[in-house]
Amino acid sequence: MAKAPDSTDVTEAEREGTDTAVDARRPPAPVAPRASRGFPSAVSRTGRVGGLDGLRTLAVALVIVHHVEPEALPGGAVAVDVFFTISGFVITRLLLAEYVRRGGISLPSFYRRRWLRLVPAMLAVCAVCAVLGTTTSLWGFEGSLEAAGLSAAFLTNVVRAMESGPYSDLTAPLAHTWSLGVEEQFYFLWPLALIFLLRRFRARTVLLGTAALCVLPLLWRCVLWNPDAAHRIYNGTDTRADQLLAGALVAVALARLRADDPRLALLRTWTGRLAWPALGLLALVAWQVPVTEDLGRWTAAYYTIGFLVVAVLSATLVAALELRPETALSRLLALTPLAWVGRNLSYGVYLWHYPVVRLLASLGVQEGRLAATVVLTLLMALLSYYVIERPFLRRAHRAKAPRPTPVPATATT
């Protein structure tokens, strides 16, 4: 039986650091005339999707196995690509819902929510690594002070992108935060681009513009590609943006379609049919494709068109989980343990798993290292969630968002 929320509950919207929970407790701001016509389903598609939460859990599990036992899952880093697409989808549908509900998007409020959601937990990880690096002789945390500074500023990916040869030790203790740098930079730029599109173009053109933006990183990768540019392509926000934009495209497309639109029924049918094949192909990449190694022509293909192919597969999976909650795959991924971990702990697990891997390696732990990594990482993620993340999310929930500047009604139809 569902439990009625009380003043101590953290709602789904709070977990994402959004204004949805605030809207439920006070009348919404006036919506610009005709604002909902272009995106009739934007507000109705803001609830949590249990299957997506479970997919987060599956993805972070692949990353852990990849970092502990890389020979078992040489392509496990593809799970980060899936995270990118999920992030683009979730952020975009929340922005569109705010646009329809309030008649505009408050950028200061959005950036503040993102800061409260991501930065406090990141700073805690950076602080622990810096302390271990400066007070112990553990080799896994040498240089942690510099790495912590880059990670806290979400610049790890920028440093790694500028290294043409083997990665240096500059970011090594917190090397996994490169993906958080990509996401944070996307969170800064994409709302600006989306507001520009919403203010100046009809909703259909917003959809087409988002689709066009998905293609630009592919063309840019083809221009940049050579073996020495592999790090530049792998770590660059501009070269990985199509994976986030693929999720954004799904969010825009679904917000455009009414519940009775025959195109939505067609999309629901085909995403349901393609969900298992998409998941299977992603699993095949994780199992068989060492995406971070130099494999000659294969690497060239993967680092140009391959990233977009993975984005399409991830977007198909995201759309299927959103549109077909009744399928076996959706029900499997929405199982309570998987969904709860994905909803509450996936960010903390990702933050802490790599320092834990390096800690155990520095201590010489070999037997049972994967199990020890999982247990210790979950403990740190639980501590992070209850002590750091949840209190800051409550603060984001209590904050009153500034009223955004309304978007002209003529740009929304």
PDB file of C-alpha atoms in Angstrom, residues 14-17 48 52-61 63-64 80 83-84 86-87 113-126 151-154 174 176-185 187 338-356 377-386 388-390 392-393:
ATOM      1  CA  GLU A  14      13.509  16.159  -4.428  1.00  0.00           C
ATOM      2  CA  ARG A  15      15.803  13.289  -5.326  1.00  0.00           C
ATOM      3  CA  GLU A  16      16.287  14.894  -8.708  1.00  0.00           C
ATOM      4  CA  GLY A  17      16.562  18.346  -7.148  1.00  0.00           C
ATOM      5  CA  ARG A  48       9.858   8.524 -11.852  1.00  0.00           C
ATOM      6  CA  LEU A  52      15.178   3.672 -15.535  1.00  0.00           C
ATOM      7  CA  ASP A  53      16.183   3.543 -11.883  1.00  0.00           C
ATOM      8  CA  GLY A  54      16.906  -0.154 -12.264  1.00  0.00           C
ATOM      9  CA  LEU A  55      18.868   0.541 -15.424  1.00  0.00           C
ATOM     10  CA  ARG A  56      21.027   2.955 -13.425  1.00  0.00           C
ATOM     11  CA  THR A  57      21.793   0.149 -10.977  1.00  0.00           C
ATOM     12  CA  LEU A  58      22.707  -2.219 -13.795  1.00  0.00           C
ATOM     13  CA  ALA A  59      24.932   0.402 -15.414  1.00  0.00           C
ATOM     14  CA  VAL A  60      26.856   1.276 -12.258  1.00  0.00           C
ATOM     15  CA  ALA A  61      27.328  -2.451 -11.537  1.00  0.00           C
ATOM     16  CA  VAL A  63      31.293   0.037 -14.249  1.00  0.00           C
ATOM     17  CA  ILE A  64      32.394  -1.513 -10.949  1.00  0.00           C
ATOM     18  CA  VAL A  80      28.814   5.440 -18.775  1.00  0.00           C
ATOM     19  CA  PHE A  83      24.233   7.086 -17.988  1.00  0.00           C
ATOM     20  CA  PHE A  84      24.748  10.011 -20.360  1.00  0.00           C
ATOM     21  CA  ILE A  86      19.507   8.756 -19.121  1.00  0.00           C
ATOM     22  CA  SER A  87      20.787  12.100 -17.802  1.00  0.00           C
ATOM     23  CA  ARG A 113      19.463  22.555  -7.920  1.00  0.00           C
ATOM     24  CA  ARG A 114      22.197  20.871  -9.943  1.00  0.00           C
ATOM     25  CA  TRP A 115      24.830  22.235  -7.571  1.00  0.00           C
ATOM     26  CA  LEU A 116      23.002  20.948  -4.501  1.00  0.00           C
ATOM     27  CA  ARG A 117      22.433  17.573  -6.156  1.00  0.00           C
ATOM     28  CA  LEU A 118      25.972  16.942  -7.393  1.00  0.00           C
ATOM     29  CA  VAL A 119      28.609  19.042  -5.693  1.00  0.00           C
ATOM     30  CA  PRO A 120      28.370  18.343  -1.935  1.00  0.00           C
ATOM     31  CA  ALA A 121      28.833  14.587  -2.393  1.00  0.00           C
ATOM     32  CA  MET A 122      31.614  15.216  -4.905  1.00  0.00           C
ATOM     33  CA  LEU A 123      33.417  17.502  -2.458  1.00  0.00           C
ATOM     34  CA  ALA A 124      33.209  14.817   0.228  1.00  0.00           C
ATOM     35  CA  VAL A 125      34.894  12.258  -2.040  1.00  0.00           C
ATOM     36  CA  CYS A 126      37.545  14.778  -3.046  1.00  0.00           C
ATOM     37  CA  SER A 151      37.412  16.991  -9.893  1.00  0.00           C
ATOM     38  CA  ALA A 152      35.747  19.566  -7.641  1.00  0.00           C
ATOM     39  CA  ALA A 153      35.846  22.018 -10.544  1.00  0.00           C
ATOM     40  CA  PHE A 154      34.507  19.318 -12.932  1.00  0.00           C
ATOM     41  CA  LEU A 174      39.808  10.496  -9.286  1.00  0.00           C
ATOM     42  CA  HIS A 176      36.456   8.364 -13.065  1.00  0.00           C
ATOM     43  CA  THR A 177      35.121  11.889 -12.486  1.00  0.00           C
ATOM     44  CA  TRP A 178      35.801  12.719 -16.145  1.00  0.00           C
ATOM     45  CA  SER A 179      32.225  11.640 -16.932  1.00  0.00           C
ATOM     46  CA  LEU A 180      30.837  13.938 -14.246  1.00  0.00           C
ATOM     47  CA  GLY A 181      32.745  16.787 -15.868  1.00  0.00           C
ATOM     48  CA  VAL A 182      31.056  16.000 -19.191  1.00  0.00           C
ATOM     49  CA  GLU A 183      27.621  15.919 -17.571  1.00  0.00           C
ATOM     50  CA  GLU A 184      28.124  19.110 -15.581  1.00  0.00           C
ATOM     51  CA  GLN A 185      29.330  21.017 -18.653  1.00  0.00           C
ATOM     52  CA  TYR A 187      24.021  20.813 -17.755  1.00  0.00           C
ATOM     53  CA  LEU A 338      17.172  -2.418  -8.172  1.00  0.00           C
ATOM     54  CA  ALA A 339      14.987   0.676  -8.402  1.00  0.00           C
ATOM     55  CA  TRP A 340      15.806   1.828  -4.858  1.00  0.00           C
ATOM     56  CA  VAL A 341      19.550   1.568  -5.383  1.00  0.00           C
ATOM     57  CA  GLY A 342      19.332   3.295  -8.744  1.00  0.00           C
ATOM     58  CA  ARG A 343      17.142   6.069  -7.388  1.00  0.00           C
ATOM     59  CA  ASN A 344      19.060   6.781  -4.188  1.00  0.00           C
ATOM     60  CA  LEU A 345      22.547   5.321  -4.357  1.00  0.00           C
ATOM     61  CA  SER A 346      23.708   5.168  -7.974  1.00  0.00           C
ATOM     62  CA  TYR A 347      25.416   8.572  -7.846  1.00  0.00           C
ATOM     63  CA  GLY A 348      27.150   7.784  -4.560  1.00  0.00           C
ATOM     64  CA  VAL A 349      28.165   4.333  -5.776  1.00  0.00           C
ATOM     65  CA  TYR A 350      29.730   5.845  -8.865  1.00  0.00           C
ATOM     66  CA  LEU A 351      31.543   8.510  -6.847  1.00  0.00           C
ATOM     67  CA  TRP A 352      32.983   6.117  -4.267  1.00  0.00           C
ATOM     68  CA  HIS A 353      33.680   2.933  -6.195  1.00  0.00           C
ATOM     69  CA  TYR A 354      36.915   4.060  -7.834  1.00  0.00           C
ATOM     70  CA  PRO A 355      38.572   5.375  -4.640  1.00  0.00           C
ATOM     71  CA  VAL A 356      37.562   2.076  -3.019  1.00  0.00           C
ATOM     72  CA  THR A 377      31.239   1.021  -1.917  1.00  0.00           C
ATOM     73  CA  LEU A 378      27.637   0.417  -0.873  1.00  0.00           C
ATOM     74  CA  LEU A 379      28.472   1.380   2.703  1.00  0.00           C
ATOM     75  CA  MET A 380      30.087   4.631   1.573  1.00  0.00           C
ATOM     76  CA  ALA A 381      27.194   5.355  -0.800  1.00  0.00           C
ATOM     77  CA  LEU A 382      24.660   4.842   1.993  1.00  0.00           C
ATOM     78  CA  LEU A 383      26.639   7.155   4.246  1.00  0.00           C
ATOM     79  CA  SER A 384      26.854   9.726   1.457  1.00  0.00           C
ATOM     80  CA  TYR A 385      23.127   9.547   0.756  1.00  0.00           C
ATOM     81  CA  TYR A 386      21.872   9.878   4.318  1.00  0.00           C
ATOM     82  CA  ILE A 388      25.213  14.505   2.644  1.00  0.00           C
ATOM     83  CA  GLU A 389      22.965  14.079  -0.383  1.00  0.00           C
ATOM     84  CA  ARG A 390      19.563  13.791   1.289  1.00  0.00           C
ATOM     85  CA  PHE A 392      21.115  18.981   0.600  1.00  0.00           C
ATOM     86  CA  LEU A 393      18.212  17.719  -1.510  1.00  0.00           C
TER      87      LEU A 393
END
